[in-house]
Short mmCIF file of N, CA and C in Angstrom, two decimals:
data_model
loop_
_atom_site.label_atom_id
_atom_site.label_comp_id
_atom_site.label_asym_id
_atom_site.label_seq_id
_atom_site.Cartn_x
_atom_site.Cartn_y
_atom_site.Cartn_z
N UNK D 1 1.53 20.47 -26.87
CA UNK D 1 2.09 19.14 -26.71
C UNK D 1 2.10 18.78 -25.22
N UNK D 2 1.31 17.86 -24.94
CA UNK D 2 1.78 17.17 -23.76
C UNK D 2 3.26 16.60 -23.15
N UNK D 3 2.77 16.94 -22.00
CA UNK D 3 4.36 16.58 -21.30
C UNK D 3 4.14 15.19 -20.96
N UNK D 4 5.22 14.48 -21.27
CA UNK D 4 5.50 12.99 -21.43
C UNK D 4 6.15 12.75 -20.53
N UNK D 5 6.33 12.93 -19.72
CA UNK D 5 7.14 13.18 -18.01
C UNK D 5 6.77 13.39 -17.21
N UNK D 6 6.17 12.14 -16.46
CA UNK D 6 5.49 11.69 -15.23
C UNK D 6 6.35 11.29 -13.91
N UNK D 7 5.93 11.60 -13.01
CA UNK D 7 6.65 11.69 -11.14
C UNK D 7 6.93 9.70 -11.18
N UNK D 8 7.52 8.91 -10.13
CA UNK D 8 7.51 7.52 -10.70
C UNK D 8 6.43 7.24 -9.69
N UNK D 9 5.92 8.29 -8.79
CA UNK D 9 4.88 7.93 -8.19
C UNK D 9 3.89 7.77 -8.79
N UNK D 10 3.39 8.74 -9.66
CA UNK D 10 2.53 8.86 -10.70
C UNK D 10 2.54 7.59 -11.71
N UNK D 11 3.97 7.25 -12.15
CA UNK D 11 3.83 6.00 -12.61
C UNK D 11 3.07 4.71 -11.88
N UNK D 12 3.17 4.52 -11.11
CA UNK D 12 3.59 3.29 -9.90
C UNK D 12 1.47 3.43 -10.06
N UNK D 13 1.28 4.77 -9.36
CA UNK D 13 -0.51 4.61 -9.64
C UNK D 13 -1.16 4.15 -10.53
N UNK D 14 -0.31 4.71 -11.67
CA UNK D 14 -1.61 4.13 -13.23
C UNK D 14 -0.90 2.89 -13.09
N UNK D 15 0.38 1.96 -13.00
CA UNK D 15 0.19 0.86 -12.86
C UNK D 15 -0.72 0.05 -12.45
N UNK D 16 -0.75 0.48 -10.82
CA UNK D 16 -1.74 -0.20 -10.06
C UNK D 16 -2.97 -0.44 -10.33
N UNK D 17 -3.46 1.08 -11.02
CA UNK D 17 -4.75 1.15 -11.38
C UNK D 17 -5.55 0.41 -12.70
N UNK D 18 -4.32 0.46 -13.35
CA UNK D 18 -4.21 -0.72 -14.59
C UNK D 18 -4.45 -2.17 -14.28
N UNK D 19 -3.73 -2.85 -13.18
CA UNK D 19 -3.74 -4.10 -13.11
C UNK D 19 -3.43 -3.90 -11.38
N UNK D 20 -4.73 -4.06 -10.59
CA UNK D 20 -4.33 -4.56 -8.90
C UNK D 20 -3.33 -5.00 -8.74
N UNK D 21 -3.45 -6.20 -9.46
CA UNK D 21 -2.74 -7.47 -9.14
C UNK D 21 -0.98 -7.03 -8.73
N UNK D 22 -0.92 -5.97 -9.12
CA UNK D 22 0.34 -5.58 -8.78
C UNK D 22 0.61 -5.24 -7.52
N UNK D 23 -0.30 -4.91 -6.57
CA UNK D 23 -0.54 -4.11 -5.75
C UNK D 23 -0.09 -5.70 -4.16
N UNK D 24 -0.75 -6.46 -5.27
CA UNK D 24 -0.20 -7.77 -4.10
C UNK D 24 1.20 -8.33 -4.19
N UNK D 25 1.58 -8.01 -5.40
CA UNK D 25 3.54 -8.60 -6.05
C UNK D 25 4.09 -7.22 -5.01
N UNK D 26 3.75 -6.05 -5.17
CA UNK D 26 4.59 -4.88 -4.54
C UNK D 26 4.59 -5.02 -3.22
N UNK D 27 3.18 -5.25 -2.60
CA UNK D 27 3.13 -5.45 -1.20
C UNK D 27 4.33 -6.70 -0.68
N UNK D 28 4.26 -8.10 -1.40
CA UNK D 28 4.90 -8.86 -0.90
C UNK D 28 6.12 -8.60 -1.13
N UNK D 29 6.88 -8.27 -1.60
CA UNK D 29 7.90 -7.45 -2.04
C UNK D 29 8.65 -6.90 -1.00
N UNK D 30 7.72 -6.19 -0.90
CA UNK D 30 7.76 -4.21 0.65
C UNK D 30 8.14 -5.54 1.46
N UNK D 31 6.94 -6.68 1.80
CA UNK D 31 7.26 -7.61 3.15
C UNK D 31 8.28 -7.80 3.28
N UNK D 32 8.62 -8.65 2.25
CA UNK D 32 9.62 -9.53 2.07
C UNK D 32 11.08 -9.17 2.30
N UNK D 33 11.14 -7.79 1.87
CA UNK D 33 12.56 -7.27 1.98
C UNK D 33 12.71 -5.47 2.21
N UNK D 34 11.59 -5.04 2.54
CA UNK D 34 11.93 -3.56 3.09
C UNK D 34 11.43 -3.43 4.66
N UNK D 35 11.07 -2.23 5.26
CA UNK D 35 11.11 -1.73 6.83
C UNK D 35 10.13 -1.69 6.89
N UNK D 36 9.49 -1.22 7.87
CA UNK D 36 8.30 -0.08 8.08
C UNK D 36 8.28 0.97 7.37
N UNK D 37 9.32 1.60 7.16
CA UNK D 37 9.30 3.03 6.14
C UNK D 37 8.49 2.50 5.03
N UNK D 38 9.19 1.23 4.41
CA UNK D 38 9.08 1.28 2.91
C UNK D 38 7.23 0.88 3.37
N UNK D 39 7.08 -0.47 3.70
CA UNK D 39 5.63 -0.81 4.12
C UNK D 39 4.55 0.63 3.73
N UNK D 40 4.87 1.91 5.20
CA UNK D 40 4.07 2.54 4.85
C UNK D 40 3.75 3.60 3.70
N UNK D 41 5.13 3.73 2.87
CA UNK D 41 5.16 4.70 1.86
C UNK D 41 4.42 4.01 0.53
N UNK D 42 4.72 2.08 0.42
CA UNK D 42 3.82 1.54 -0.76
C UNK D 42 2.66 1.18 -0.11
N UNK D 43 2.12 1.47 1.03
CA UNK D 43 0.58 1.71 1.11
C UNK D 43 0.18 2.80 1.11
N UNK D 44 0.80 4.19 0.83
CA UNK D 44 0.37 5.02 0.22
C UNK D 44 0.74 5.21 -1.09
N UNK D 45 1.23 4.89 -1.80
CA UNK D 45 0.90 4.27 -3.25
C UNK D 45 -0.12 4.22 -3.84
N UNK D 46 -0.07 2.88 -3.00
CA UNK D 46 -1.25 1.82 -3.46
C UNK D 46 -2.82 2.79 -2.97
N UNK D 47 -2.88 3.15 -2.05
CA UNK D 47 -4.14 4.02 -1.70
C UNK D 47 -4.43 5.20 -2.63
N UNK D 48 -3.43 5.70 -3.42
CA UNK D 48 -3.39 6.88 -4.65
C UNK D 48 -4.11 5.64 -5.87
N UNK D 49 -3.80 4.49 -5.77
CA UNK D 49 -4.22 4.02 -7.02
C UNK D 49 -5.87 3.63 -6.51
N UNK D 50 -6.21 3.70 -5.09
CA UNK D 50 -7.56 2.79 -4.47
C UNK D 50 -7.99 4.23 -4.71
N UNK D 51 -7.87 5.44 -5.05
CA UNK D 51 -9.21 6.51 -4.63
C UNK D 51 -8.78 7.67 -3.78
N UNK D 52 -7.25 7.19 -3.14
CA UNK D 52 -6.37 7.95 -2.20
C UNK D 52 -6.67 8.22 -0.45
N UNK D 53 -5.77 8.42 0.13
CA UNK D 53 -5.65 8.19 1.39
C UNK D 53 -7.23 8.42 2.18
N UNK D 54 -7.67 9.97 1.53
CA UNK D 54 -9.28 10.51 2.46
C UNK D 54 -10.38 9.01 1.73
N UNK D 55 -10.41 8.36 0.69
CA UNK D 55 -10.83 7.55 0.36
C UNK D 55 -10.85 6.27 0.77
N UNK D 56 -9.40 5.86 1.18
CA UNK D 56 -9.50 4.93 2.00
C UNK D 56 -9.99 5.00 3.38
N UNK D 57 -9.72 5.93 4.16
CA UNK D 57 -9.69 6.50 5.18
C UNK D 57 -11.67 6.21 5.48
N UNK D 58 -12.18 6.95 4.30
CA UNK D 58 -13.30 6.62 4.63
C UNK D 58 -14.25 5.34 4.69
N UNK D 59 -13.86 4.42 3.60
CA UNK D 59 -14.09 2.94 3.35
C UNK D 59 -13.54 2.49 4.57
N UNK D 60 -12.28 2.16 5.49
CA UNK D 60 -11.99 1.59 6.36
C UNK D 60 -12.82 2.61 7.53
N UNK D 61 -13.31 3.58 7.62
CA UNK D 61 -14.17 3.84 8.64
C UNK D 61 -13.36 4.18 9.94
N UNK D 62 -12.32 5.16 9.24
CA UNK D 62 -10.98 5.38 10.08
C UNK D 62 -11.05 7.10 9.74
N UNK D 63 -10.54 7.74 10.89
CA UNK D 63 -9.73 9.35 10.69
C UNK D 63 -9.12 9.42 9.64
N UNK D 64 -9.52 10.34 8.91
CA UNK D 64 -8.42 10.55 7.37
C UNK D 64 -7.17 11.18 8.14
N UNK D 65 -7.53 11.97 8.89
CA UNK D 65 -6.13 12.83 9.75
C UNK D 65 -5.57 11.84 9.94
N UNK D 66 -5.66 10.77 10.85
CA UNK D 66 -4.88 10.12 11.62
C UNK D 66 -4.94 8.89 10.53
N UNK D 67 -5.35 8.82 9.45
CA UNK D 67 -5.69 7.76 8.23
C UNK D 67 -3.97 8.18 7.73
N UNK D 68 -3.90 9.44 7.27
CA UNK D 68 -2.25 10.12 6.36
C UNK D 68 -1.50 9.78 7.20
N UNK D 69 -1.28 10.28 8.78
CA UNK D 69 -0.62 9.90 9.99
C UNK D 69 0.31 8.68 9.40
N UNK D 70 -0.46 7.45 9.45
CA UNK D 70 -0.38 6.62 9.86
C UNK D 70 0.21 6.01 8.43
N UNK D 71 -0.18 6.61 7.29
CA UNK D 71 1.04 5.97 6.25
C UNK D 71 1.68 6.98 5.78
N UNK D 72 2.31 7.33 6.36
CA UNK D 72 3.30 8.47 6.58
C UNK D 72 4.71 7.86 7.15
N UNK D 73 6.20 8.16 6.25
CA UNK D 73 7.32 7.10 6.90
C UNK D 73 6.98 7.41 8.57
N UNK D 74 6.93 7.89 9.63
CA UNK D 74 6.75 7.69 10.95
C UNK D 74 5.45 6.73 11.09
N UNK D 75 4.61 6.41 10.14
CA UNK D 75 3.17 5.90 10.73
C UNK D 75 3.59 4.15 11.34
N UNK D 76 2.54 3.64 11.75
CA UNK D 76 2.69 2.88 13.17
C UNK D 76 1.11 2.19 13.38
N UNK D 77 0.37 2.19 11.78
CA UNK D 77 -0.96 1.45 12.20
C UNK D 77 -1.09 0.36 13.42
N UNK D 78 -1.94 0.42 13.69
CA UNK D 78 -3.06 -1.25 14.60
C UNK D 78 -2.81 -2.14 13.72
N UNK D 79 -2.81 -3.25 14.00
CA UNK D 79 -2.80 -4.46 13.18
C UNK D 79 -4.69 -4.26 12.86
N UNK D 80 -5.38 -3.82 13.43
CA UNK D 80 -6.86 -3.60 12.78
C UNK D 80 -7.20 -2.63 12.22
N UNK D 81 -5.90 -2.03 12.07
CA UNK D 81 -6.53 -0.60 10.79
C UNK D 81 -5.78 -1.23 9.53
N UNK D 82 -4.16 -1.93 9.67
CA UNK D 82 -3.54 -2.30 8.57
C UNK D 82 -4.61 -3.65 8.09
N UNK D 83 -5.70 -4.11 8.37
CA UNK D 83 -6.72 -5.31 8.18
C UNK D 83 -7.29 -3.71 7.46
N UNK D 84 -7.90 -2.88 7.59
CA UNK D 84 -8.73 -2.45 6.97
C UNK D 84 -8.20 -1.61 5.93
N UNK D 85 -7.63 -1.10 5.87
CA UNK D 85 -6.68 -0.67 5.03
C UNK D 85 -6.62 -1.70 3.79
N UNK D 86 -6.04 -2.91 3.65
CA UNK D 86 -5.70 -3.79 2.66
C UNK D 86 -7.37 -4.15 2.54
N UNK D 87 -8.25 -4.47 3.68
CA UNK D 87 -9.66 -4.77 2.92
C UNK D 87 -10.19 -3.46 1.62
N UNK D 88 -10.15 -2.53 1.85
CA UNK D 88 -11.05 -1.43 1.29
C UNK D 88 -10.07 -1.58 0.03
N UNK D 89 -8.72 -2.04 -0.03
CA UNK D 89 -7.99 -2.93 -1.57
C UNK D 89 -8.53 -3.50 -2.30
N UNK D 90 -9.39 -4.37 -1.39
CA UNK D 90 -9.31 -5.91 -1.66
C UNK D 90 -8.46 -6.95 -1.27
N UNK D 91 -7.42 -6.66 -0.85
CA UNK D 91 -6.80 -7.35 -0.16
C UNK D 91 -6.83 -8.03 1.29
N UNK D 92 -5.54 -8.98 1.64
CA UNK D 92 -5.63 -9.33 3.03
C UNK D 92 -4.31 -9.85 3.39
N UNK D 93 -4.32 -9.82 4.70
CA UNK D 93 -2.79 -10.45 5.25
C UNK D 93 -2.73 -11.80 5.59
N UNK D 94 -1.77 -12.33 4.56
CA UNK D 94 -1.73 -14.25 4.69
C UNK D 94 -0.28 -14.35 5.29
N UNK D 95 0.13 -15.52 5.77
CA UNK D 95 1.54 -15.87 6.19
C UNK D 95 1.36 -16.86 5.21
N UNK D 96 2.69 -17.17 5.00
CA UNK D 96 3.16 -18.52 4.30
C UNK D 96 4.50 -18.91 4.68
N UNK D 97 4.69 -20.19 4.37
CA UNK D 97 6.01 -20.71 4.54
C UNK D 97 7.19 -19.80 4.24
N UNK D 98 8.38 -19.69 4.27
CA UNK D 98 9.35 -19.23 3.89
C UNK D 98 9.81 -20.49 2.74
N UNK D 99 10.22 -19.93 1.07
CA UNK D 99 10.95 -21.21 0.19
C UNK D 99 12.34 -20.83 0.55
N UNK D 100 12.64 -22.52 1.17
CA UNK D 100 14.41 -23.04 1.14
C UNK D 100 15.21 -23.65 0.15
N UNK D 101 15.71 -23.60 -0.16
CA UNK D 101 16.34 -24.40 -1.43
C UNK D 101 16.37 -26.19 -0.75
N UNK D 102 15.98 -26.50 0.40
CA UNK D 102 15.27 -27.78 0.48
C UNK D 102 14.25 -28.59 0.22
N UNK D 103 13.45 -27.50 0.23
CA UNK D 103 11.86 -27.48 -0.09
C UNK D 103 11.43 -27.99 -1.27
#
C-alpha cells in the first residue's frame, strides 16, 4: 500500500506542476504580503515544480552553486538573475497599481 502522506512541499509542486498558473497567484501573494524569506523559499518551490533549482540554474545560464545560494532564506538575487529566474518559468515582473477602496 502506498503511503498517502506527502511533505506540503511536495504538495505545493504537483500543484504547480498541474496548473502554472498557480505559480503567478503564489508569487503575487509572496509580493504582496511576505519578506524576502518568504519570496525566496516560494521560488524555490516553484523551481521544484520548473525541473528544480540545477535546472533552472541552467536555463537562466547562472551557477547552480550560487543558483541554491541565492534561493535560500539568506539569498539576495540581482534584479537580473530574479528576471531570469521567473523567465526560464515563463514568467515576468509587472508593477501595477495598488486597489483602494476608491478606485
Amino acid at each position: 500500500m502506498a503511503n498517502a502522506h506527502r511533505s506540503h512541499e511536495a504538495a505545493i509542486t504537483e500543484m504547480l506542476q498541474k496548473n502554472p498558473m498557480l505559480a503567478v497567484d503564489y508569487l503575487n501573494e509572496v509580493l504582496a504580503t511576505g519578506d524576502e524569506v518568504d519570496l525566496m523559499l516560494a521560488l524555490r518551490y516553484i523551481s521544484n515544480a520548473f525541473g528544480g533549482v540545477q535546472e533552472i540554474a541552467r536555463k537562466a545560464e547562472a551557477n547552480p552553486n550560487n543558483m541554491d545560494r541565492m534561493l535560500s532564506e539568506r539569498g539576495n538575487p540581482s534584479l537580473d538573475i530574479l528576471r531570469a529566474i521567473l523567465s526560464t518559468m515563463g514568467l515576468r515582473l509587472v508593477v501595477q497599481p495598488v486597489e483602494t477602496d476608491e478606485s
